[in-house]
Amino acid sequence: MDDRMMRAVLFDRYGGPEVLYTGRVPRPVPKAGEALVRVRAFSINGGELAARSGRVRLLTGRTFPQRTGLDLTGEVVALGTGTTGVAVGDRVWGLVGRGTFGSAAEYVSVRAERLALVPDALDLVAAAALPVATTAVTALRDKAALRPGEHLLVRGAAGGVGNAAVQLGHAWGAQVTALARAANLDFVRALGADHAIDHKNVTPAELGSFDVVLDTVGSDLRTFRRLLKPGGRMVTIAFDMARPVASLGYIAASAVHGRNRVRAFSGNPERAHLDDLARQVTQGGLHPAVDKVFPLEETAQAHRALEAGGVRGKYVVEVG
């Protein structure tokens, strides 16, 4: 076997999960400031589905084959010139960076500042469910300034960011209302939700009012914004893919119109965020929620499962 090559998940055209396949590509060589990581596991995220399907082709272009995979856990096996902050042999987690894909492979070369040490108590496969949780930390603590005793509503509470938000809201002393599918209500209760509600069996007006709304869905932002109390804060990490221009326009307009603006952001964590994530895990406020683990060759099935909906936490792919 040529050790200059490696397995990676690729696609040669935009489309459904069936376009994904496991091929062989050159093993990367770390550049200055980069670390080469032997990937142990990665998770499936909504951004990868959008890229693979072609919904964001204006950003991803038409050059093929393309890669997939945003986050990762693994071991550092080599360092580029001048790389600091991690060492060969370190157990790390991280993300390849906004607008970049490629962690669905045996090896990936990553800027060292996008990697941090995984807490010793975490298995690397389970830990792959957590890098995206940096988004929940930033949304609730830094963007919304959630305080103990406040009422928090989480839309999409059983998903990758949503389940972390429920856990953190509970750990930080908020009263948490979780919206999820009926089949996932016991799951979000176990995470710490004070109220778990089937999103298909309630209208927003019946939910009451909230100090903080965290939206991971992207639709009906105007409706959920109306649920904010005076001084309330709404944070969204998504926009309506069916009406992207109108959705993004509303988010922008909310900054100058109405009593409460919608804070929107896209997570792009670096080492400080990942170190903070490790502290949340060590302090007991956060744990990985893994729905199912797939082998690398079944990455397409993992994409298909996430598109079908109903995930409890994260789908994780283990690289053999």
PDB file of C-alpha atoms in Angstrom:
ATOM      1  CA  MET A   1       0.000   0.000   0.000  1.00  0.00           C
ATOM      2  CA  ASP A   2       1.375   3.420  -0.987  1.00  0.00           C
ATOM      3  CA  ASP A   3       1.632   5.447   2.239  1.00  0.00           C
ATOM      4  CA  ARG A   4       1.620   8.635   0.186  1.00  0.00           C
ATOM      5  CA  MET A   5      -2.088   8.054  -0.488  1.00  0.00           C
ATOM      6  CA  MET A   6      -5.097   7.900   1.829  1.00  0.00           C
ATOM      7  CA  ARG A   7      -8.818   7.225   1.820  1.00  0.00           C
ATOM      8  CA  ALA A   8     -11.152  10.229   1.671  1.00  0.00           C
ATOM      9  CA  VAL A   9     -14.839  10.852   1.021  1.00  0.00           C
ATOM     10  CA  LEU A  10     -15.365  12.603  -2.326  1.00  0.00           C
ATOM     11  CA  PHE A  11     -18.083  13.610  -4.769  1.00  0.00           C
ATOM     12  CA  ASP A  12     -17.824  14.363  -8.492  1.00  0.00           C
ATOM     13  CA  ARG A  13     -21.133  16.190  -8.897  1.00  0.00           C
ATOM     14  CA  TYR A  14     -23.748  17.869  -6.747  1.00  0.00           C
ATOM     15  CA  GLY A  15     -26.679  15.769  -5.640  1.00  0.00           C
ATOM     16  CA  GLY A  16     -28.081  13.510  -2.952  1.00  0.00           C
ATOM     17  CA  PRO A  17     -26.086  11.340  -0.546  1.00  0.00           C
ATOM     18  CA  GLU A  18     -25.569   8.789  -3.300  1.00  0.00           C
ATOM     19  CA  VAL A  19     -22.959  11.030  -4.967  1.00  0.00           C
ATOM     20  CA  LEU A  20     -20.544  10.404  -2.082  1.00  0.00           C
ATOM     21  CA  TYR A  21     -17.912   7.708  -2.433  1.00  0.00           C
ATOM     22  CA  THR A  22     -14.667   6.669  -0.736  1.00  0.00           C
ATOM     23  CA  GLY A  23     -11.681   7.270  -2.999  1.00  0.00           C
ATOM     24  CA  ARG A  24      -7.935   7.637  -2.700  1.00  0.00           C
ATOM     25  CA  VAL A  25      -6.156  10.985  -2.730  1.00  0.00           C
ATOM     26  CA  PRO A  26      -2.643  12.156  -1.842  1.00  0.00           C
ATOM     27  CA  ARG A  27      -1.922  12.288   1.862  1.00  0.00           C
ATOM     28  CA  PRO A  28      -1.435  15.963   2.793  1.00  0.00           C
ATOM     29  CA  VAL A  29       1.890  17.400   3.898  1.00  0.00           C
ATOM     30  CA  PRO A  30       1.541  20.027   6.649  1.00  0.00           C
ATOM     31  CA  LYS A  31       2.539  23.541   5.644  1.00  0.00           C
ATOM     32  CA  ALA A  32       4.049  26.139   7.958  1.00  0.00           C
ATOM     33  CA  GLY A  33       1.766  26.629  10.954  1.00  0.00           C
ATOM     34  CA  GLU A  34      -0.205  23.441  10.257  1.00  0.00           C
ATOM     35  CA  ALA A  35      -0.508  20.096  12.020  1.00  0.00           C
ATOM     36  CA  LEU A  36      -1.123  16.803  10.253  1.00  0.00           C
ATOM     37  CA  VAL A  37      -3.809  14.878  12.125  1.00  0.00           C
ATOM     38  CA  ARG A  38      -4.621  11.195  11.762  1.00  0.00           C
ATOM     39  CA  VAL A  39      -8.401  11.482  11.871  1.00  0.00           C
ATOM     40  CA  ARG A  40     -10.158   9.211  14.341  1.00  0.00           C
ATOM     41  CA  ALA A  41     -13.716  10.490  13.811  1.00  0.00           C
ATOM     42  CA  PHE A  42     -15.817  13.359  12.491  1.00  0.00           C
ATOM     43  CA  SER A  43     -19.501  14.297  12.679  1.00  0.00           C
ATOM     44  CA  ILE A  44     -22.097  15.123  10.048  1.00  0.00           C
ATOM     45  CA  ASN A  45     -23.239  18.748   9.925  1.00  0.00           C
ATOM     46  CA  GLY A  46     -25.914  20.638   8.033  1.00  0.00           C
ATOM     47  CA  GLY A  47     -23.329  22.726   6.195  1.00  0.00           C
ATOM     48  CA  GLU A  48     -21.934  19.608   4.551  1.00  0.00           C
ATOM     49  CA  LEU A  49     -25.388  18.615   3.315  1.00  0.00           C
ATOM     50  CA  ALA A  50     -25.877  22.035   1.764  1.00  0.00           C
ATOM     51  CA  ALA A  51     -22.459  21.923   0.078  1.00  0.00           C
ATOM     52  CA  ARG A  52     -22.919  18.400  -1.269  1.00  0.00           C
ATOM     53  CA  SER A  53     -26.382  19.121  -2.639  1.00  0.00           C
ATOM     54  CA  GLY A  54     -25.226  22.236  -4.496  1.00  0.00           C
ATOM     55  CA  ARG A  55     -27.393  24.676  -2.565  1.00  0.00           C
ATOM     56  CA  VAL A  56     -24.347  26.874  -1.941  1.00  0.00           C
ATOM     57  CA  ARG A  57     -22.594  26.252  -5.248  1.00  0.00           C
ATOM     58  CA  LEU A  58     -21.887  29.960  -5.635  1.00  0.00           C
ATOM     59  CA  LEU A  59     -19.436  29.464  -2.777  1.00  0.00           C
ATOM     60  CA  THR A  60     -18.238  25.919  -3.460  1.00  0.00           C
ATOM     61  CA  GLY A  61     -17.797  26.300  -7.232  1.00  0.00           C
ATOM     62  CA  ARG A  62     -17.816  23.699  -9.977  1.00  0.00           C
ATOM     63  CA  THR A  63     -14.388  22.134  -9.643  1.00  0.00           C
ATOM     64  CA  PHE A  64     -14.543  18.416  -8.815  1.00  0.00           C
ATOM     65  CA  PRO A  65     -13.913  16.132  -7.072  1.00  0.00           C
ATOM     66  CA  GLN A  66     -14.882  17.958  -3.896  1.00  0.00           C
ATOM     67  CA  ARG A  67     -14.394  16.898  -0.287  1.00  0.00           C
ATOM     68  CA  THR A  68     -16.652  16.823   2.754  1.00  0.00           C
ATOM     69  CA  GLY A  69     -16.195  16.949   6.533  1.00  0.00           C
ATOM     70  CA  LEU A  70     -15.944  20.010   8.800  1.00  0.00           C
ATOM     71  CA  ASP A  71     -14.869  18.818  12.246  1.00  0.00           C
ATOM     72  CA  LEU A  72     -12.601  16.091  13.564  1.00  0.00           C
ATOM     73  CA  THR A  73     -10.907  14.312  16.408  1.00  0.00           C
ATOM     74  CA  GLY A  74      -7.607  12.476  16.109  1.00  0.00           C
ATOM     75  CA  GLU A  75      -3.915  12.391  16.896  1.00  0.00           C
ATOM     76  CA  VAL A  76      -1.234  14.808  15.686  1.00  0.00           C
ATOM     77  CA  VAL A  77       1.355  12.870  13.642  1.00  0.00           C
ATOM     78  CA  ALA A  78       3.476  15.641  12.091  1.00  0.00           C
ATOM     79  CA  LEU A  79       4.007  19.401  12.268  1.00  0.00           C
ATOM     80  CA  GLY A  80       4.765  21.976   9.621  1.00  0.00           C
ATOM     81  CA  THR A  81       7.581  24.463   9.990  1.00  0.00           C
ATOM     82  CA  GLY A  82       7.115  26.825  12.915  1.00  0.00           C
ATOM     83  CA  THR A  83       3.946  25.159  14.172  1.00  0.00           C
ATOM     84  CA  THR A  84       3.291  25.728  17.880  1.00  0.00           C
ATOM     85  CA  GLY A  85       0.496  25.028  20.353  1.00  0.00           C
ATOM     86  CA  VAL A  86       0.204  21.295  19.654  1.00  0.00           C
ATOM     87  CA  ALA A  87       2.747  18.466  19.633  1.00  0.00           C
ATOM     88  CA  VAL A  88       3.113  15.133  17.886  1.00  0.00           C
ATOM     89  CA  GLY A  89       1.088  12.565  19.813  1.00  0.00           C
ATOM     90  CA  ASP A  90      -1.511  15.025  21.127  1.00  0.00           C
ATOM     91  CA  ARG A  91      -5.159  13.941  21.144  1.00  0.00           C
ATOM     92  CA  VAL A  92      -6.951  16.856  19.500  1.00  0.00           C
ATOM     93  CA  TRP A  93     -10.278  18.098  18.266  1.00  0.00           C
ATOM     94  CA  GLY A  94     -11.067  20.972  15.965  1.00  0.00           C
ATOM     95  CA  LEU A  95     -12.531  22.194  12.689  1.00  0.00           C
ATOM     96  CA  VAL A  96     -10.924  22.710   9.320  1.00  0.00           C
ATOM     97  CA  GLY A  97     -12.218  26.290   9.075  1.00  0.00           C
ATOM     98  CA  ARG A  98     -15.175  28.188   7.632  1.00  0.00           C
ATOM     99  CA  GLY A  99     -15.802  27.490   3.959  1.00  0.00           C
ATOM    100  CA  THR A 100     -13.367  24.555   3.963  1.00  0.00           C
ATOM    101  CA  PHE A 101     -14.066  20.822   3.887  1.00  0.00           C
ATOM    102  CA  GLY A 102     -11.931  17.713   4.038  1.00  0.00           C
ATOM    103  CA  SER A 103     -11.996  16.096   7.480  1.00  0.00           C
ATOM    104  CA  ALA A 104     -13.795  13.039   6.064  1.00  0.00           C
ATOM    105  CA  ALA A 105     -10.474  11.320   5.427  1.00  0.00           C
ATOM    106  CA  GLU A 106      -7.720   9.325   7.088  1.00  0.00           C
ATOM    107  CA  TYR A 107      -5.536  12.428   7.455  1.00  0.00           C
ATOM    108  CA  VAL A 108      -6.101  16.166   7.339  1.00  0.00           C
ATOM    109  CA  SER A 109      -3.733  19.101   7.652  1.00  0.00           C
ATOM    110  CA  VAL A 110      -5.174  21.875   9.821  1.00  0.00           C
ATOM    111  CA  ARG A 111      -4.008  25.267  11.001  1.00  0.00           C
ATOM    112  CA  ALA A 112      -2.744  24.630  14.518  1.00  0.00           C
ATOM    113  CA  GLU A 113      -4.844  27.430  16.029  1.00  0.00           C
ATOM    114  CA  ARG A 114      -7.956  25.480  15.003  1.00  0.00           C
ATOM    115  CA  LEU A 115      -6.961  22.516  17.178  1.00  0.00           C
ATOM    116  CA  ALA A 116      -6.995  21.957  20.944  1.00  0.00           C
ATOM    117  CA  LEU A 117      -6.502  19.100  23.374  1.00  0.00           C
ATOM    118  CA  VAL A 118      -9.431  16.752  23.972  1.00  0.00           C
ATOM    119  CA  PRO A 119     -10.255  16.225  27.682  1.00  0.00           C
ATOM    120  CA  ASP A 120      -8.587  13.039  28.908  1.00  0.00           C
ATOM    121  CA  ALA A 121     -11.882  11.497  30.006  1.00  0.00           C
ATOM    122  CA  LEU A 122     -13.401  11.635  26.504  1.00  0.00           C
ATOM    123  CA  ASP A 123     -13.155   8.850  23.962  1.00  0.00           C
ATOM    124  CA  LEU A 124     -12.120  10.318  20.603  1.00  0.00           C
ATOM    125  CA  VAL A 125     -15.104   8.863  18.754  1.00  0.00           C
ATOM    126  CA  ALA A 126     -17.656  10.277  21.202  1.00  0.00           C
ATOM    127  CA  ALA A 127     -15.721  13.551  21.379  1.00  0.00           C
ATOM    128  CA  ALA A 128     -16.368  14.097  17.648  1.00  0.00           C
ATOM    129  CA  ALA A 129     -19.946  15.027  18.567  1.00  0.00           C
ATOM    130  CA  LEU A 130     -18.786  18.121  20.450  1.00  0.00           C
ATOM    131  CA  PRO A 131     -16.724  20.613  18.375  1.00  0.00           C
ATOM    132  CA  VAL A 132     -19.945  22.081  16.962  1.00  0.00           C
ATOM    133  CA  ALA A 133     -21.033  22.751  20.565  1.00  0.00           C
ATOM    134  CA  THR A 134     -18.697  25.751  20.539  1.00  0.00           C
ATOM    135  CA  THR A 135     -21.513  27.410  18.595  1.00  0.00           C
ATOM    136  CA  ALA A 136     -23.935  26.871  21.483  1.00  0.00           C
ATOM    137  CA  VAL A 137     -21.444  28.297  23.988  1.00  0.00           C
ATOM    138  CA  THR A 138     -20.892  31.415  21.878  1.00  0.00           C
ATOM    139  CA  ALA A 139     -24.599  31.861  21.157  1.00  0.00           C
ATOM    140  CA  LEU A 140     -25.830  31.608  24.745  1.00  0.00           C
ATOM    141  CA  ARG A 141     -22.989  33.145  26.724  1.00  0.00           C
ATOM    142  CA  ASP A 142     -21.353  35.651  24.378  1.00  0.00           C
ATOM    143  CA  LYS A 143     -24.171  36.702  22.025  1.00  0.00           C
ATOM    144  CA  ALA A 144     -27.228  36.388  24.295  1.00  0.00           C
ATOM    145  CA  ALA A 145     -25.581  36.833  27.720  1.00  0.00           C
ATOM    146  CA  LEU A 146     -27.897  34.200  29.215  1.00  0.00           C
ATOM    147  CA  ARG A 147     -28.285  34.636  32.976  1.00  0.00           C
ATOM    148  CA  PRO A 148     -29.415  32.248  35.744  1.00  0.00           C
ATOM    149  CA  GLY A 149     -33.177  32.203  36.184  1.00  0.00           C
ATOM    150  CA  GLU A 150     -33.930  33.452  32.670  1.00  0.00           C
ATOM    151  CA  HIS A 151     -36.307  31.609  30.370  1.00  0.00           C
ATOM    152  CA  LEU A 152     -34.598  30.054  27.338  1.00  0.00           C
ATOM    153  CA  LEU A 153     -36.318  28.607  24.268  1.00  0.00           C
ATOM    154  CA  VAL A 154     -34.280  26.265  22.038  1.00  0.00           C
ATOM    155  CA  ARG A 155     -35.595  25.436  18.565  1.00  0.00           C
ATOM    156  CA  GLY A 156     -34.211  22.224  17.115  1.00  0.00           C
ATOM    157  CA  ALA A 157     -33.318  21.094  20.609  1.00  0.00           C
ATOM    158  CA  ALA A 158     -32.379  17.511  19.727  1.00  0.00           C
ATOM    159  CA  GLY A 159     -29.830  18.425  17.043  1.00  0.00           C
ATOM    160  CA  GLY A 160     -26.090  18.977  17.211  1.00  0.00           C
ATOM    161  CA  VAL A 161     -26.136  22.573  18.471  1.00  0.00           C
ATOM    162  CA  GLY A 162     -29.558  22.333  20.063  1.00  0.00           C
ATOM    163  CA  ASN A 163     -28.753  19.469  22.409  1.00  0.00           C
ATOM    164  CA  ALA A 164     -25.646  21.314  23.618  1.00  0.00           C
ATOM    165  CA  ALA A 165     -27.706  24.463  24.176  1.00  0.00           C
ATOM    166  CA  VAL A 166     -30.201  22.552  26.315  1.00  0.00           C
ATOM    167  CA  GLN A 167     -27.393  21.094  28.418  1.00  0.00           C
ATOM    168  CA  LEU A 168     -25.614  24.413  28.846  1.00  0.00           C
ATOM    169  CA  GLY A 169     -28.801  26.343  29.585  1.00  0.00           C
ATOM    170  CA  HIS A 170     -29.635  23.865  32.324  1.00  0.00           C
ATOM    171  CA  ALA A 171     -26.090  23.918  33.720  1.00  0.00           C
ATOM    172  CA  TRP A 172     -26.076  27.727  33.791  1.00  0.00           C
ATOM    173  CA  GLY A 173     -29.328  27.948  35.740  1.00  0.00           C
ATOM    174  CA  ALA A 174     -31.837  28.898  33.045  1.00  0.00           C
ATOM    175  CA  GLN A 175     -35.372  27.583  32.720  1.00  0.00           C
ATOM    176  CA  VAL A 176     -35.155  25.663  29.435  1.00  0.00           C
ATOM    177  CA  THR A 177     -38.008  25.035  27.011  1.00  0.00           C
ATOM    178  CA  ALA A 178     -37.015  22.641  24.220  1.00  0.00           C
ATOM    179  CA  LEU A 179     -38.833  22.316  20.899  1.00  0.00           C
ATOM    180  CA  ALA A 180     -38.245  18.976  19.196  1.00  0.00           C
ATOM    181  CA  ARG A 181     -39.995  16.104  17.470  1.00  0.00           C
ATOM    182  CA  ALA A 182     -42.386  14.057  19.577  1.00  0.00           C
ATOM    183  CA  ALA A 183     -40.073  11.035  19.445  1.00  0.00           C
ATOM    184  CA  ASN A 184     -37.225  13.101  20.915  1.00  0.00           C
ATOM    185  CA  LEU A 185     -38.978  14.695  23.878  1.00  0.00           C
ATOM    186  CA  ASP A 186     -37.679  12.184  26.440  1.00  0.00           C
ATOM    187  CA  PHE A 187     -34.193  12.704  25.010  1.00  0.00           C
ATOM    188  CA  VAL A 188     -34.218  16.480  25.524  1.00  0.00           C
ATOM    189  CA  ARG A 189     -35.750  16.085  28.986  1.00  0.00           C
ATOM    190  CA  ALA A 190     -32.840  13.846  29.907  1.00  0.00           C
ATOM    191  CA  LEU A 191     -30.486  16.597  28.740  1.00  0.00           C
ATOM    192  CA  GLY A 192     -32.011  19.008  31.242  1.00  0.00           C
ATOM    193  CA  ALA A 193     -35.001  20.608  29.536  1.00  0.00           C
ATOM    194  CA  ASP A 194     -37.620  21.808  32.038  1.00  0.00           C
ATOM    195  CA  HIS A 195     -40.289  21.758  29.331  1.00  0.00           C
ATOM    196  CA  ALA A 196     -40.103  19.533  26.234  1.00  0.00           C
ATOM    197  CA  ILE A 197     -42.674  20.322  23.548  1.00  0.00           C
ATOM    198  CA  ASP A 198     -43.532  18.689  20.226  1.00  0.00           C
ATOM    199  CA  HIS A 199     -42.926  21.465  17.694  1.00  0.00           C
ATOM    200  CA  LYS A 200     -45.683  20.064  15.442  1.00  0.00           C
ATOM    201  CA  ASN A 201     -48.297  20.128  18.194  1.00  0.00           C
ATOM    202  CA  VAL A 202     -48.071  23.752  19.319  1.00  0.00           C
ATOM    203  CA  THR A 203     -48.255  27.210  17.794  1.00  0.00           C
ATOM    204  CA  PRO A 204     -45.559  29.725  18.745  1.00  0.00           C
ATOM    205  CA  ALA A 205     -48.179  31.927  20.401  1.00  0.00           C
ATOM    206  CA  GLU A 206     -48.933  29.117  22.859  1.00  0.00           C
ATOM    207  CA  LEU A 207     -45.346  28.886  24.064  1.00  0.00           C
ATOM    208  CA  GLY A 208     -45.307  32.026  26.193  1.00  0.00           C
ATOM    209  CA  SER A 209     -42.518  34.582  26.360  1.00  0.00           C
ATOM    210  CA  PHE A 210     -38.783  34.199  26.761  1.00  0.00           C
ATOM    211  CA  ASP A 211     -35.676  36.113  27.712  1.00  0.00           C
ATOM    212  CA  VAL A 212     -33.588  34.262  25.134  1.00  0.00           C
ATOM    213  CA  VAL A 213     -34.536  32.361  21.981  1.00  0.00           C
ATOM    214  CA  LEU A 214     -31.886  30.212  20.297  1.00  0.00           C
ATOM    215  CA  ASP A 215     -32.910  29.231  16.778  1.00  0.00           C
ATOM    216  CA  THR A 216     -31.146  26.425  14.905  1.00  0.00           C
ATOM    217  CA  VAL A 217     -33.875  26.048  12.249  1.00  0.00           C
ATOM    218  CA  GLY A 218     -33.905  29.351  10.347  1.00  0.00           C
ATOM    219  CA  SER A 219     -37.572  29.551   9.357  1.00  0.00           C
ATOM    220  CA  ASP A 220     -40.305  31.771  10.860  1.00  0.00           C
ATOM    221  CA  LEU A 221     -37.791  34.065  12.549  1.00  0.00           C
ATOM    222  CA  ARG A 222     -40.275  36.949  12.660  1.00  0.00           C
ATOM    223  CA  THR A 223     -42.808  34.792  14.516  1.00  0.00           C
ATOM    224  CA  PHE A 224     -40.364  33.580  17.149  1.00  0.00           C
ATOM    225  CA  ARG A 225     -38.891  37.038  17.631  1.00  0.00           C
ATOM    226  CA  ARG A 226     -42.316  38.153  18.858  1.00  0.00           C
ATOM    227  CA  LEU A 227     -41.960  35.766  21.811  1.00  0.00           C
ATOM    228  CA  LEU A 228     -39.187  37.845  23.362  1.00  0.00           C
ATOM    229  CA  LYS A 229     -39.814  39.667  26.599  1.00  0.00           C
ATOM    230  CA  PRO A 230     -38.752  43.332  26.854  1.00  0.00           C
ATOM    231  CA  GLY A 231     -34.980  43.211  26.797  1.00  0.00           C
ATOM    232  CA  GLY A 232     -35.056  39.708  25.317  1.00  0.00           C
ATOM    233  CA  ARG A 233     -32.411  38.419  22.932  1.00  0.00           C
ATOM    234  CA  MET A 234     -32.748  36.120  19.929  1.00  0.00           C
ATOM    235  CA  VAL A 235     -29.804  34.340  18.323  1.00  0.00           C
ATOM    236  CA  THR A 236     -30.019  32.316  15.124  1.00  0.00           C
ATOM    237  CA  ILE A 237     -27.334  30.160  13.577  1.00  0.00           C
ATOM    238  CA  ALA A 238     -29.443  29.360  10.495  1.00  0.00           C
ATOM    239  CA  PHE A 239     -31.506  31.004   7.806  1.00  0.00           C
ATOM    240  CA  ASP A 240     -34.422  29.766   5.728  1.00  0.00           C
ATOM    241  CA  MET A 241     -32.843  27.798   2.858  1.00  0.00           C
ATOM    242  CA  ALA A 242     -36.148  27.936   0.975  1.00  0.00           C
ATOM    243  CA  ARG A 243     -36.153  31.762   1.067  1.00  0.00           C
ATOM    244  CA  PRO A 244     -32.530  32.741   1.654  1.00  0.00           C
ATOM    245  CA  VAL A 245     -32.664  36.330   0.404  1.00  0.00           C
ATOM    246  CA  ALA A 246     -35.792  37.194   2.375  1.00  0.00           C
ATOM    247  CA  SER A 247     -34.516  35.407   5.476  1.00  0.00           C
ATOM    248  CA  LEU A 248     -31.124  37.119   5.481  1.00  0.00           C
ATOM    249  CA  GLY A 249     -32.780  40.433   4.691  1.00  0.00           C
ATOM    250  CA  TYR A 250     -35.039  40.106   7.713  1.00  0.00           C
ATOM    251  CA  ILE A 251     -32.091  39.323   9.984  1.00  0.00           C
ATOM    252  CA  ALA A 252     -30.303  42.431   8.730  1.00  0.00           C
ATOM    253  CA  ALA A 253     -33.407  44.613   9.033  1.00  0.00           C
ATOM    254  CA  SER A 254     -33.992  43.499  12.607  1.00  0.00           C
ATOM    255  CA  ALA A 255     -30.853  45.370  13.618  1.00  0.00           C
ATOM    256  CA  VAL A 256     -32.576  48.701  12.967  1.00  0.00           C
ATOM    257  CA  HIS A 257     -36.289  47.945  13.281  1.00  0.00           C
ATOM    258  CA  GLY A 258     -38.283  46.707  16.252  1.00  0.00           C
ATOM    259  CA  ARG A 259     -37.548  46.316  19.927  1.00  0.00           C
ATOM    260  CA  ASN A 260     -35.199  43.338  19.730  1.00  0.00           C
ATOM    261  CA  ARG A 261     -32.733  42.569  16.975  1.00  0.00           C
ATOM    262  CA  VAL A 262     -31.937  39.041  15.829  1.00  0.00           C
ATOM    263  CA  ARG A 263     -28.295  38.213  16.397  1.00  0.00           C
ATOM    264  CA  ALA A 264     -26.979  35.884  13.695  1.00  0.00           C
ATOM    265  CA  PHE A 265     -23.557  34.336  13.375  1.00  0.00           C
ATOM    266  CA  SER A 266     -21.720  31.406  11.877  1.00  0.00           C
ATOM    267  CA  GLY A 267     -19.385  29.524  14.196  1.00  0.00           C
ATOM    268  CA  ASN A 268     -15.710  29.520  13.218  1.00  0.00           C
ATOM    269  CA  PRO A 269     -13.973  28.403  16.426  1.00  0.00           C
ATOM    270  CA  GLU A 270     -10.275  28.571  17.206  1.00  0.00           C
ATOM    271  CA  ARG A 271      -8.255  27.127  20.088  1.00  0.00           C
ATOM    272  CA  ALA A 272      -9.624  29.439  22.773  1.00  0.00           C
ATOM    273  CA  HIS A 273     -13.190  28.337  21.949  1.00  0.00           C
ATOM    274  CA  LEU A 274     -12.203  24.668  21.973  1.00  0.00           C
ATOM    275  CA  ASP A 275     -10.345  25.058  25.277  1.00  0.00           C
ATOM    276  CA  ASP A 276     -13.467  26.694  26.680  1.00  0.00           C
ATOM    277  CA  LEU A 277     -15.500  23.763  25.399  1.00  0.00           C
ATOM    278  CA  ALA A 278     -13.177  21.389  27.238  1.00  0.00           C
ATOM    279  CA  ARG A 279     -13.792  23.346  30.458  1.00  0.00           C
ATOM    280  CA  GLN A 280     -17.556  22.975  30.050  1.00  0.00           C
ATOM    281  CA  VAL A 281     -17.081  19.213  29.666  1.00  0.00           C
ATOM    282  CA  THR A 282     -14.722  18.954  32.638  1.00  0.00           C
ATOM    283  CA  GLN A 283     -17.095  20.965  34.836  1.00  0.00           C
ATOM    284  CA  GLY A 284     -19.895  18.529  34.013  1.00  0.00           C
ATOM    285  CA  GLY A 285     -22.207  20.904  32.152  1.00  0.00           C
ATOM    286  CA  LEU A 286     -21.799  19.240  28.783  1.00  0.00           C
ATOM    287  CA  HIS A 287     -21.403  15.708  27.458  1.00  0.00           C
ATOM    288  CA  PRO A 288     -21.366  14.246  23.945  1.00  0.00           C
ATOM    289  CA  ALA A 289     -24.659  12.965  22.595  1.00  0.00           C
ATOM    290  CA  VAL A 290     -24.004  10.418  19.862  1.00  0.00           C
ATOM    291  CA  ASP A 291     -27.015   9.012  18.026  1.00  0.00           C
ATOM    292  CA  LYS A 292     -25.151   6.496  15.851  1.00  0.00           C
ATOM    293  CA  VAL A 293     -21.604   5.759  14.691  1.00  0.00           C
ATOM    294  CA  PHE A 294     -20.993   4.927  11.012  1.00  0.00           C
ATOM    295  CA  PRO A 295     -17.810   3.608   9.359  1.00  0.00           C
ATOM    296  CA  LEU A 296     -16.091   5.841   6.796  1.00  0.00           C
ATOM    297  CA  GLU A 297     -17.446   3.814   3.878  1.00  0.00           C
ATOM    298  CA  GLU A 298     -21.001   4.583   5.064  1.00  0.00           C
ATOM    299  CA  THR A 299     -20.654   8.364   5.138  1.00  0.00           C
ATOM    300  CA  ALA A 300     -23.400   8.579   2.506  1.00  0.00           C
ATOM    301  CA  GLN A 301     -25.764   6.712   4.846  1.00  0.00           C
ATOM    302  CA  ALA A 302     -24.896   9.156   7.620  1.00  0.00           C
ATOM    303  CA  HIS A 303     -25.754  12.081   5.317  1.00  0.00           C
ATOM    304  CA  ARG A 304     -29.004  10.373   4.394  1.00  0.00           C
ATOM    305  CA  ALA A 305     -29.897   9.835   8.042  1.00  0.00           C
ATOM    306  CA  LEU A 306     -29.331  13.493   8.921  1.00  0.00           C
ATOM    307  CA  GLU A 307     -31.417  14.644   5.956  1.00  0.00           C
ATOM    308  CA  ALA A 308     -34.258  12.372   7.086  1.00  0.00           C
ATOM    309  CA  GLY A 309     -34.485  14.306  10.365  1.00  0.00           C
ATOM    310  CA  GLY A 310     -34.991  13.121  13.890  1.00  0.00           C
ATOM    311  CA  VAL A 311     -31.338  12.948  14.969  1.00  0.00           C
ATOM    312  CA  ARG A 312     -30.672  12.775  18.707  1.00  0.00           C
ATOM    313  CA  GLY A 313     -27.413  14.637  19.133  1.00  0.00           C
ATOM    314  CA  LYS A 314     -24.941  13.827  16.365  1.00  0.00           C
ATOM    315  CA  TYR A 315     -24.209  11.221  13.752  1.00  0.00           C
ATOM    316  CA  VAL A 316     -20.515  10.401  14.001  1.00  0.00           C
ATOM    317  CA  VAL A 317     -18.298   8.687  11.435  1.00  0.00           C
ATOM    318  CA  GLU A 318     -15.375   6.621  12.716  1.00  0.00           C
ATOM    319  CA  VAL A 319     -12.335   6.415  10.443  1.00  0.00           C
ATOM    320  CA  GLY A 320     -10.957   2.879  10.665  1.00  0.00           C
TER     321      GLY A 320
END
